[in-house]
PDB file of C-alpha atoms in Angstrom:
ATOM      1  CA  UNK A   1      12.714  -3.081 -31.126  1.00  0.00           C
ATOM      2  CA  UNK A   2      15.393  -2.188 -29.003  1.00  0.00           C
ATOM      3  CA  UNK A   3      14.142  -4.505 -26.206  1.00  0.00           C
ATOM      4  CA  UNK A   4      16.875  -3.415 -23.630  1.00  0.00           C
ATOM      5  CA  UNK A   5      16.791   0.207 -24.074  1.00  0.00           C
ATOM      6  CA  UNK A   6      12.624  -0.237 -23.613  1.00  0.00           C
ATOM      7  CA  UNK A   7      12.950  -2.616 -20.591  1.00  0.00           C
ATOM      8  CA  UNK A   8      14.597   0.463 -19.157  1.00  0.00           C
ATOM      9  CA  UNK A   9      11.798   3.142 -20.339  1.00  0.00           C
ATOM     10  CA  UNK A  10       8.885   0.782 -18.683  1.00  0.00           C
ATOM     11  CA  UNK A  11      10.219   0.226 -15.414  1.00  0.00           C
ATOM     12  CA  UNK A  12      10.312   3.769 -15.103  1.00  0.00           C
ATOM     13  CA  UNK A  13       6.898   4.500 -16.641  1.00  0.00           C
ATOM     14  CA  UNK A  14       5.383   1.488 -14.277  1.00  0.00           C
ATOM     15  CA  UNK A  15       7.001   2.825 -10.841  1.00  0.00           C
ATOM     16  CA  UNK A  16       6.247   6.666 -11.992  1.00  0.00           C
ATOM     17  CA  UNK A  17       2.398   4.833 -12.152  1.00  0.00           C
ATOM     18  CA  UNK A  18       3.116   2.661  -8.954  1.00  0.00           C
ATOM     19  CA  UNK A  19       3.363   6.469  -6.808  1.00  0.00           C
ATOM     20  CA  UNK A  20       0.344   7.645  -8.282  1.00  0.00           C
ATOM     21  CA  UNK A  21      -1.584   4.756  -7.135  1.00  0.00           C
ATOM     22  CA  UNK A  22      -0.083   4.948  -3.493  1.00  0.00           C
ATOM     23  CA  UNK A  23      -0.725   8.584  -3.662  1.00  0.00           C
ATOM     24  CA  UNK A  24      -4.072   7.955  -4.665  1.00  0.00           C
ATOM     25  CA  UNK A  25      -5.316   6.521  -1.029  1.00  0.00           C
ATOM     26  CA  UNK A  26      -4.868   9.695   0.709  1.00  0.00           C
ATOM     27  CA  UNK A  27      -7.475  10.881  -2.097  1.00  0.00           C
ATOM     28  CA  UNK A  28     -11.402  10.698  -2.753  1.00  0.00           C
ATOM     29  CA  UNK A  29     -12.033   7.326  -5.043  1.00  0.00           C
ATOM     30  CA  UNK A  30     -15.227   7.396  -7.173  1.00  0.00           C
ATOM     31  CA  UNK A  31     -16.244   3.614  -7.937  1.00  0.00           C
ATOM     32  CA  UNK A  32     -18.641   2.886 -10.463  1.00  0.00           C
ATOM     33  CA  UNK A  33     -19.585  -0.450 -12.093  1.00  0.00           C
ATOM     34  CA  UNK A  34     -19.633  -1.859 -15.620  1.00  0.00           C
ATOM     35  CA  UNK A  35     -20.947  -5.109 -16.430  1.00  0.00           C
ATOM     36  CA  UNK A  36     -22.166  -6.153 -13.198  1.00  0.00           C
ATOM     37  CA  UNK A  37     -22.612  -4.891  -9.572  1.00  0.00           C
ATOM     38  CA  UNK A  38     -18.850  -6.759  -9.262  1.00  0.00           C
ATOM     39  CA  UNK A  39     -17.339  -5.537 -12.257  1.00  0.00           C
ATOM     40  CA  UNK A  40     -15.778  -2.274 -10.803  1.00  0.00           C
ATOM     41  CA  UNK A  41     -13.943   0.450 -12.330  1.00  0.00           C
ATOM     42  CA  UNK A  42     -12.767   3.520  -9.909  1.00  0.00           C
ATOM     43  CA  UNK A  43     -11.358   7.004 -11.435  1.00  0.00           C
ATOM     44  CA  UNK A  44      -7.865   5.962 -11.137  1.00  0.00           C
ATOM     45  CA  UNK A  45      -8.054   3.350 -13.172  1.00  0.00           C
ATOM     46  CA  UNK A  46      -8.889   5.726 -15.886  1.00  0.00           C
ATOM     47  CA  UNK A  47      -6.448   7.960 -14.548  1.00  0.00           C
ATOM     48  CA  UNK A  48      -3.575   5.676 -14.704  1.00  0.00           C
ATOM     49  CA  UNK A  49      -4.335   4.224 -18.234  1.00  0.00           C
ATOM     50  CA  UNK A  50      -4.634   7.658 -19.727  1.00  0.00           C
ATOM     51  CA  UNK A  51      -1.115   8.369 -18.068  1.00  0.00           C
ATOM     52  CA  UNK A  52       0.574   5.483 -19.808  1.00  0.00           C
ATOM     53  CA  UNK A  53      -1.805   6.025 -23.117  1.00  0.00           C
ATOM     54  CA  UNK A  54      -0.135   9.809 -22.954  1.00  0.00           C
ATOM     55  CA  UNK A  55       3.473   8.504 -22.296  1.00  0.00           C
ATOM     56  CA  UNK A  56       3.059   5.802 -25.199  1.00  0.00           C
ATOM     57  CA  UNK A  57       1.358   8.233 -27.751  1.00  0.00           C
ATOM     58  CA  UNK A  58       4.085  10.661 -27.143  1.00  0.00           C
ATOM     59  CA  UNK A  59       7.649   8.316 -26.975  1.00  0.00           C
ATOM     60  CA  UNK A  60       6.308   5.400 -29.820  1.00  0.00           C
ATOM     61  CA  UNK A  61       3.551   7.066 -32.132  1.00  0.00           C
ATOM     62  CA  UNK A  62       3.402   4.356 -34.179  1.00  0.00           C
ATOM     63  CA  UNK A  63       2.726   1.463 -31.475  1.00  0.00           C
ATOM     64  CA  UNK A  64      -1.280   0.610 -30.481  1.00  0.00           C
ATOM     65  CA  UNK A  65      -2.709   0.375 -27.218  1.00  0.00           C
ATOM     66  CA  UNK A  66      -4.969  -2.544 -26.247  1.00  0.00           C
ATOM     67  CA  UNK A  67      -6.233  -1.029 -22.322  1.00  0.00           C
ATOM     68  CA  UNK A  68      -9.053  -2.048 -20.399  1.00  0.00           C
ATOM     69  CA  UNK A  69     -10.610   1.044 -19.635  1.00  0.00           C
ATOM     70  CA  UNK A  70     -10.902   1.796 -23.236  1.00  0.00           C
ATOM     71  CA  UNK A  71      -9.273   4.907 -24.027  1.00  0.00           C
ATOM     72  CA  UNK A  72      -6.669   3.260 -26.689  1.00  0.00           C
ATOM     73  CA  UNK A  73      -6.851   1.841 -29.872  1.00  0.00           C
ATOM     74  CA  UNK A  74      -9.671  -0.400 -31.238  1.00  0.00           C
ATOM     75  CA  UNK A  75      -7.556  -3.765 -31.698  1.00  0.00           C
ATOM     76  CA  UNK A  76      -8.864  -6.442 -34.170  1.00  0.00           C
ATOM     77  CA  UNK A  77      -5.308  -7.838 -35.040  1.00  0.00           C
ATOM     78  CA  UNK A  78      -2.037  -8.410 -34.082  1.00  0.00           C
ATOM     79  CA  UNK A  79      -0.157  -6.792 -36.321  1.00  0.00           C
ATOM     80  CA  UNK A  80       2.426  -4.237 -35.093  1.00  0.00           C
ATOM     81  CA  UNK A  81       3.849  -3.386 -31.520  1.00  0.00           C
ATOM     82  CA  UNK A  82       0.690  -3.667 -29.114  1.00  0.00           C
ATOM     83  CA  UNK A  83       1.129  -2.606 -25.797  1.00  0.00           C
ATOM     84  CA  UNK A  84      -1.185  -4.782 -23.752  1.00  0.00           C
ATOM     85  CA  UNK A  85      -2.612  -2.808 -20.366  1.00  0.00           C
ATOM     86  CA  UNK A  86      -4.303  -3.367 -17.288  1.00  0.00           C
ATOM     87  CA  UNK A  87      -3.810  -0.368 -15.076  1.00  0.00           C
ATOM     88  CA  UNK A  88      -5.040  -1.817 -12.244  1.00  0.00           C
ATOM     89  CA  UNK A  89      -5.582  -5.771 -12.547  1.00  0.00           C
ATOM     90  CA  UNK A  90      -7.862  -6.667  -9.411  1.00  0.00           C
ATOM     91  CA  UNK A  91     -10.033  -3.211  -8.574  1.00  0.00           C
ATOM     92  CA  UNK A  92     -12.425  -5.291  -6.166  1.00  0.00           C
ATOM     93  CA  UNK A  93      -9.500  -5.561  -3.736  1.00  0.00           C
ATOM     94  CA  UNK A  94      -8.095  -2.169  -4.913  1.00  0.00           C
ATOM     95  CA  UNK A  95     -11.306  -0.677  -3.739  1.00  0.00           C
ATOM     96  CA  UNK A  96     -11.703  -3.044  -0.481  1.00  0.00           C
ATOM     97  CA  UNK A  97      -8.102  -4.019   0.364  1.00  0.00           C
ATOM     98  CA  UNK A  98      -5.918  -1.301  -0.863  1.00  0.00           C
ATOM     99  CA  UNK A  99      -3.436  -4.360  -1.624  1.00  0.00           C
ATOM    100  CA  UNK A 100      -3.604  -7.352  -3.679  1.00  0.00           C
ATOM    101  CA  UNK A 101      -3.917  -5.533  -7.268  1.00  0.00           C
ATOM    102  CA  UNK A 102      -0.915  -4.903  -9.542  1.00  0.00           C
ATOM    103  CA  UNK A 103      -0.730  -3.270 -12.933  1.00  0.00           C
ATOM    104  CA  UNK A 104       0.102  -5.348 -15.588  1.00  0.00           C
ATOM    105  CA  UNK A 105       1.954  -4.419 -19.141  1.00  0.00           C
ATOM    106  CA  UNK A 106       2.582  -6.714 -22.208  1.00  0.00           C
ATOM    107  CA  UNK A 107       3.948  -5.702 -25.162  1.00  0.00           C
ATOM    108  CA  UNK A 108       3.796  -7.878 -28.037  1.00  0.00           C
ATOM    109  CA  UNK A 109       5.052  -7.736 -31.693  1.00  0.00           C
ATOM    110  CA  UNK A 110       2.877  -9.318 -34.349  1.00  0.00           C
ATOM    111  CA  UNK A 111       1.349 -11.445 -32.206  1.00  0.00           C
ATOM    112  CA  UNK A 112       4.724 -12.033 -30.137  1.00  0.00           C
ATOM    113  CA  UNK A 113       5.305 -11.080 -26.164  1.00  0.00           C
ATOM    114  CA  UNK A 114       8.823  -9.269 -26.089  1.00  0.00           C
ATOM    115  CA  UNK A 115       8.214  -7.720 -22.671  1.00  0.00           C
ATOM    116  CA  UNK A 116       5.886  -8.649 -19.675  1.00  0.00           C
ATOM    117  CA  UNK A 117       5.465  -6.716 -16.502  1.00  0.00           C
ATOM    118  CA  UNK A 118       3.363  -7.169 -13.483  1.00  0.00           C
ATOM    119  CA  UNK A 119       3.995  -4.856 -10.648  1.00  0.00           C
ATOM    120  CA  UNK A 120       2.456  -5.278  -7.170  1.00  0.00           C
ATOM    121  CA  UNK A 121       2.281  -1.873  -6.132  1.00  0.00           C
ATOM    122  CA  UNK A 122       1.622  -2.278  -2.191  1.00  0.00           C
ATOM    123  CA  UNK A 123       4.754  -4.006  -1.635  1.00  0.00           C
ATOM    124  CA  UNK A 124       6.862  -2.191  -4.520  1.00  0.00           C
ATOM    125  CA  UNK A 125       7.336  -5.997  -6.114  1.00  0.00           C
ATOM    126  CA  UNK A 126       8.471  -5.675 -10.010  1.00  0.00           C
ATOM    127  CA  UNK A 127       7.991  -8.939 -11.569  1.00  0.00           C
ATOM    128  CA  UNK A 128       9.330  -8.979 -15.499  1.00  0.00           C
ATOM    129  CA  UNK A 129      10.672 -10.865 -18.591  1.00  0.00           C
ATOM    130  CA  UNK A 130      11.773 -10.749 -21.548  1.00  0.00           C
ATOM    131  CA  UNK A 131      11.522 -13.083 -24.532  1.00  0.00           C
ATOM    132  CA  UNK A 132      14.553 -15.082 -24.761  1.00  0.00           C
ATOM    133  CA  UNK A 133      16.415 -14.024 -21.688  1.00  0.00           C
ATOM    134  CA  UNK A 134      14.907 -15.042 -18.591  1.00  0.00           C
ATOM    135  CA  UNK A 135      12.288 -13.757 -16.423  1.00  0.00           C
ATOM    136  CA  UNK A 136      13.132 -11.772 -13.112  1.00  0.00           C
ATOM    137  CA  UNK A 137      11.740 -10.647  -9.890  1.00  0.00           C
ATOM    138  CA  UNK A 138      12.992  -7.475  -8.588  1.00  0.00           C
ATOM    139  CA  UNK A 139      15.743  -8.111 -11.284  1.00  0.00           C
ATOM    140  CA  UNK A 140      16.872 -11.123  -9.935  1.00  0.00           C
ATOM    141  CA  UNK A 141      16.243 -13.900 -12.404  1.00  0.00           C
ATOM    142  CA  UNK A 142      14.210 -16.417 -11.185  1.00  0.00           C
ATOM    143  CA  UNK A 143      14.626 -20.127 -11.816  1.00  0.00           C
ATOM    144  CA  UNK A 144      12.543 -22.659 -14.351  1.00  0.00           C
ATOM    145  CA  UNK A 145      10.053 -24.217 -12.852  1.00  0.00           C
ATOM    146  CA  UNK A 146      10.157 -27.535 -11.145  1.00  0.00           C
ATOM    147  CA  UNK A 147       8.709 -30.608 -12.238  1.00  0.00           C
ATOM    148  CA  UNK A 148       5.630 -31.144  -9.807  1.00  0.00           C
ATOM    149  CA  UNK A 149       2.546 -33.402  -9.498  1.00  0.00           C
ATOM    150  CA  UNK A 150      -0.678 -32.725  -8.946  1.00  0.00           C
ATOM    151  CA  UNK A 151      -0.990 -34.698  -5.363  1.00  0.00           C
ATOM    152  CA  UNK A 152       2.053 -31.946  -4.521  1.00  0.00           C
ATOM    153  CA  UNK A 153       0.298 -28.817  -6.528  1.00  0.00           C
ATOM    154  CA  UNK A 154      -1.002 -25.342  -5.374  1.00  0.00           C
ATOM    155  CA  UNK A 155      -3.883 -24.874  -7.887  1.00  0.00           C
ATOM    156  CA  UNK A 156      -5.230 -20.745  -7.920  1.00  0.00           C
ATOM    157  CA  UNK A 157      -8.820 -20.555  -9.042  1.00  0.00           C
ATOM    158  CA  UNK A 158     -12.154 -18.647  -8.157  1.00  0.00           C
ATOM    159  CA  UNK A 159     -14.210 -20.774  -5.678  1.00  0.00           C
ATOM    160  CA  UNK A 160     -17.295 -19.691  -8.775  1.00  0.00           C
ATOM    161  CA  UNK A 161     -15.838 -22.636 -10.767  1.00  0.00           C
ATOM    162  CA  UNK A 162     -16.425 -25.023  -7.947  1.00  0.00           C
ATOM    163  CA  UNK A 163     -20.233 -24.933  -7.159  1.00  0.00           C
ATOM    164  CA  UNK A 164     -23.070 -25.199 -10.063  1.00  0.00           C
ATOM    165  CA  UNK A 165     -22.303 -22.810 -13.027  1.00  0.00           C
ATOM    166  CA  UNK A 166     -23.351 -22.777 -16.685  1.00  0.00           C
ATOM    167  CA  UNK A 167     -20.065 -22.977 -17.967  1.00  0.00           C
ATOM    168  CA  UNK A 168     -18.038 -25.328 -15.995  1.00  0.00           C
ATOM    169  CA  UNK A 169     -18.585 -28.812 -14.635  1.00  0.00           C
ATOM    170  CA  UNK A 170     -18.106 -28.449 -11.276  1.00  0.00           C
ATOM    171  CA  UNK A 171     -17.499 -31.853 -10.309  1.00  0.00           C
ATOM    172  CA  UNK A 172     -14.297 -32.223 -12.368  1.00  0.00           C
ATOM    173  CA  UNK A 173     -13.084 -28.634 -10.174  1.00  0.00           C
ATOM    174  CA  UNK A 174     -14.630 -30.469  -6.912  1.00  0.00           C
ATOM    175  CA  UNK A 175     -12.250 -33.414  -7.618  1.00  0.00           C
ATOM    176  CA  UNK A 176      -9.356 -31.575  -8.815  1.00  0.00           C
ATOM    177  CA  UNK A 177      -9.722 -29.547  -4.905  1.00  0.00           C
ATOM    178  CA  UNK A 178     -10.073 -32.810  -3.247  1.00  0.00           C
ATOM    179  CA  UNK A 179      -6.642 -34.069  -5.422  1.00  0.00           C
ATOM    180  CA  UNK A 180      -4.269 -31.170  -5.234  1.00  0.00           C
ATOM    181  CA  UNK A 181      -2.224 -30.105  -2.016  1.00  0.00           C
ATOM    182  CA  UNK A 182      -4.062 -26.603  -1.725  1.00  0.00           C
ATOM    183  CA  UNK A 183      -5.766 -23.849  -3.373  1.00  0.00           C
ATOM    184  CA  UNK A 184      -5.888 -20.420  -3.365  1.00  0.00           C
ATOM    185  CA  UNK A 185      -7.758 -17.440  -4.945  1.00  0.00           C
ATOM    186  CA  UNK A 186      -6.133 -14.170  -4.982  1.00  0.00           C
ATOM    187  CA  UNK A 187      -8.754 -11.797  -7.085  1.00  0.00           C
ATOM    188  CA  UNK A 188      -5.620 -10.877  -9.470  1.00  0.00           C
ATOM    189  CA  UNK A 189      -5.188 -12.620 -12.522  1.00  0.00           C
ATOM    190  CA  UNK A 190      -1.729 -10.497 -13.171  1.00  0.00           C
ATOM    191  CA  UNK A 191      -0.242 -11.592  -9.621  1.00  0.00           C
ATOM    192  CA  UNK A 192      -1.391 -15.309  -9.688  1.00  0.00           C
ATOM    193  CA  UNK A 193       0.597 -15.041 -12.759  1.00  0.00           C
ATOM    194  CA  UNK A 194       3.083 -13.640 -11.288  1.00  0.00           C
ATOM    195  CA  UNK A 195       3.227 -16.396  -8.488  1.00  0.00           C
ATOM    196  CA  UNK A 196       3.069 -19.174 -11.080  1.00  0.00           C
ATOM    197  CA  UNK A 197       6.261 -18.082 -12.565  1.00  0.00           C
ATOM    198  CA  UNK A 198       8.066 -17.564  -8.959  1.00  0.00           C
ATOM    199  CA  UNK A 199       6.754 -21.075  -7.899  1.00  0.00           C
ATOM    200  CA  UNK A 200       4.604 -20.215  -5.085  1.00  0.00           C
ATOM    201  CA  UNK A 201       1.346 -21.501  -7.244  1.00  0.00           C
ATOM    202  CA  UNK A 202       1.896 -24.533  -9.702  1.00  0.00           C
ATOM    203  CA  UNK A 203      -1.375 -23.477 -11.985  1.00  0.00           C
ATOM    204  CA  UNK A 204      -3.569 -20.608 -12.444  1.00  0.00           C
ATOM    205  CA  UNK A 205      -7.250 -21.561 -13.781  1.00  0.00           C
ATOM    206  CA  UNK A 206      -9.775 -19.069 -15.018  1.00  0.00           C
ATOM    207  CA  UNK A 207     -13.123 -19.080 -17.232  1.00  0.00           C
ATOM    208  CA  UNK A 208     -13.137 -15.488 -18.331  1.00  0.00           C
ATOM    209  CA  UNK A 209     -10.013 -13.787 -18.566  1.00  0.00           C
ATOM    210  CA  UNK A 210      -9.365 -10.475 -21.801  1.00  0.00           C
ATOM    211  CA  UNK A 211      -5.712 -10.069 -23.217  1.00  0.00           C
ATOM    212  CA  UNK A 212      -4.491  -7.376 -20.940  1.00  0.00           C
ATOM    213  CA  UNK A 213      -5.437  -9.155 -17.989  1.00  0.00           C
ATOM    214  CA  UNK A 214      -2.739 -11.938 -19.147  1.00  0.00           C
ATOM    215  CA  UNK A 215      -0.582 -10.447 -21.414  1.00  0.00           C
ATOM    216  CA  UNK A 216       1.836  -9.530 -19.681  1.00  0.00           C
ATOM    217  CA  UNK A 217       1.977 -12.427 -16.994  1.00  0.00           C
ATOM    218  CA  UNK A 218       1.911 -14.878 -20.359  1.00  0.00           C
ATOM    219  CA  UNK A 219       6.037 -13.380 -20.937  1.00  0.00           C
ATOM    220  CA  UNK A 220       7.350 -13.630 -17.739  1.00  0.00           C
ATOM    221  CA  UNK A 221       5.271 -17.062 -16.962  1.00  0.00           C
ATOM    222  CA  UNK A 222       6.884 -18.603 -20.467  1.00  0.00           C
ATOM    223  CA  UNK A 223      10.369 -17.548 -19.518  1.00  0.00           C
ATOM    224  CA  UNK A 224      10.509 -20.179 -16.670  1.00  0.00           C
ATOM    225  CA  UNK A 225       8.549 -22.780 -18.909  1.00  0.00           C
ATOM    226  CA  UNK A 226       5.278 -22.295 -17.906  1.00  0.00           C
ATOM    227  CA  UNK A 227       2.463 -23.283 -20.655  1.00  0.00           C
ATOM    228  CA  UNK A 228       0.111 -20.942 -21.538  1.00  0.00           C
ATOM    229  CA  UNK A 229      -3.287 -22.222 -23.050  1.00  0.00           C
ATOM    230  CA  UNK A 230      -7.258 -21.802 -22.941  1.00  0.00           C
ATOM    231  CA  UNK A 231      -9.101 -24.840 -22.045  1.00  0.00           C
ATOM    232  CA  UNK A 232      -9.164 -26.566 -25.337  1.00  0.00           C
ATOM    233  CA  UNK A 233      -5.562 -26.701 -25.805  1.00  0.00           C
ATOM    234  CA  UNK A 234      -4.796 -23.788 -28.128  1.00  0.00           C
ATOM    235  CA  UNK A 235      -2.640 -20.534 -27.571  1.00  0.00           C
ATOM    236  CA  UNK A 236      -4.090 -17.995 -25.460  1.00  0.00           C
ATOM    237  CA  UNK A 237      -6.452 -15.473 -26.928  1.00  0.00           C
ATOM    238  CA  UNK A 238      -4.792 -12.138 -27.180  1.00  0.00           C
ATOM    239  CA  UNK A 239      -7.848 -10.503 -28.923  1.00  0.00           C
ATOM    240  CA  UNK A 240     -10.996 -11.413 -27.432  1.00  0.00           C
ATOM    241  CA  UNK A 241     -12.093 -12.481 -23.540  1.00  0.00           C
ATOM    242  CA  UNK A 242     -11.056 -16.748 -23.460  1.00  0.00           C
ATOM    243  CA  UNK A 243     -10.668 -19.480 -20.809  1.00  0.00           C
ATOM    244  CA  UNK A 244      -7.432 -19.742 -19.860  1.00  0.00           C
ATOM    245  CA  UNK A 245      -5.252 -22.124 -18.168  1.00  0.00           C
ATOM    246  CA  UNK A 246      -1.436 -21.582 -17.155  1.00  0.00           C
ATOM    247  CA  UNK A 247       0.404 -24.423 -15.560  1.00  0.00           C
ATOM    248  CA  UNK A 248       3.789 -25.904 -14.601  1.00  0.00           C
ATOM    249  CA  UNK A 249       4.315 -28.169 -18.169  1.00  0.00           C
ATOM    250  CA  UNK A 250       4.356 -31.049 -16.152  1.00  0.00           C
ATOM    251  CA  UNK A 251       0.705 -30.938 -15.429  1.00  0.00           C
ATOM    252  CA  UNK A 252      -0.948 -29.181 -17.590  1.00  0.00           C
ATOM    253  CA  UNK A 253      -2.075 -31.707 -20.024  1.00  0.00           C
ATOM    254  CA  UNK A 254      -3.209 -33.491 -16.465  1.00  0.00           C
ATOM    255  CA  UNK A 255      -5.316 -30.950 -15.899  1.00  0.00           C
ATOM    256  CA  UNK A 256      -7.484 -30.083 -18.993  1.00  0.00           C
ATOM    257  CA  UNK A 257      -7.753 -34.155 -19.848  1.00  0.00           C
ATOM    258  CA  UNK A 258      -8.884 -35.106 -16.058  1.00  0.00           C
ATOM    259  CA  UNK A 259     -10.430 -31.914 -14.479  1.00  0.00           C
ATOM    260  CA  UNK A 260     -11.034 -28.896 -16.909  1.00  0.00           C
ATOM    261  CA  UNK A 261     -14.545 -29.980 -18.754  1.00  0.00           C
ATOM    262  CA  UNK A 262     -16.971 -27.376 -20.312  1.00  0.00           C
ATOM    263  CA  UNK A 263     -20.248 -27.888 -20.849  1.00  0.00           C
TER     264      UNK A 263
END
């Protein structure tokens, strides 16, 4: 893979995307649900995932498509070049906001990320890295993280996590609120990625999370040191829906030992 030479080719492909997006609030937007009454899906979504499935079939024949909407390849491994894509990562606030949402690329070889890309289309923010040289916003390269505590720590998670559930135990999320300096919940799994690797949030924390949601976040995230993990400790799923956990390394372990407990 030419990694350089493709960097070049998806920031293209993603702001070409971006403009359709803007373009698309001066439209009609049909929302429709699919798991749940909160699980939305609107017609751009599909739109803008066939336009990069079109662009991607046409420029690399041989690479596979992992997309949430469904209209790429059926992915049961990770062998090959697998571009990883969420066309519009946060729809709720897409649909409600018309801000806070950002499409979100990874593309991974056998198993690998080479490139992530997260791009917050409202305010025309391109957050990137590469594997092995650095990880940049707006193409400056940001720095590594900085060691942090949790007394001094920005935590993002969904508020769900902190009241009764059937998955979580709520009073190790209750104490890790009462512990931290602040949290925050953005409804964008690619952009609280995104501000975990430019040090505005020290953790990101989620139950249910698929591999395009964080695939492309898990490059640039890495590049400053981040670590990258579900809650038991083991590499993030890149095939199947997984917890998921992504922290400054100085307190991560912290985290899953003291606070994260399933049930």
């Amino acid at each position: 893979m030419d990694l350089h030479a493709m960097d070049l080719y998806i920031k293209s492909l993603i702001k070409e995307a971006g403009h359709r997006i803007r373009n698309s609030f001066l439209t009609d937007i049909t929302i429709e649900s699919k798991s749940n009454a909160n699980d939305l899906v609107t017609n751009i979504d599909k739109e803008i995932e066939q336009f990069f499935i079109g662009r991607i079939r046409r420029d690399f024949p041989g690479h596979r498509i992992f997309g949430e909407e469904g209209f790429g390849d059926d992915i049961q491994t990770s062998e090959g070049v697998i571009w990883m894509l969420d066309p519009i990562d946060g729809t709720m606030n897409f649909v409600h906001q018309k801000r806070n949402f950002a499409i979100s690329l990874g593309i991974f070889k056998d198993g690998v990320g080479q490139l992530g890309y997260i791009y917050d289309v409202v305010n025309d923010d391109l957050y990137h890295g590469v594997k092995g040289r650095g990880a940049y916003y707006n193409d400056e390269q940001m720095r590594p993280l900085m060691e942090t505590v949790i007394a001094e720590s920005i935590v993002a998670m969904n508020a769900t996590w902190a009241v009764p559930n059937r998955y979580l135990d709520h009073e190790g999320t209750l104490q890790l609120i009462r512990d931290v300096r602040g949290m925050r919940s953005y409804g964008s799994a690619a952009l609280e990625l995104a501000y975990l690797a430019s040090g505005r949030v020290d953790a990101y924390i989620s139950m249910r999370l698929s591999p395009w949601d964080i695939a492309g976040g898990m490059v640039i995230a890495q590049e400053v040191g981040a670590v990258t993990t579900n809650f038991k400790g083991e590499p993030a799923n890149l095939l199947k829906q997984d917890t998921f956990i992504a922290a400054n390394p100085a307190i991560h372990q912290e985290l899953l030992k003291k606070y994260i407990r399933l049930k």
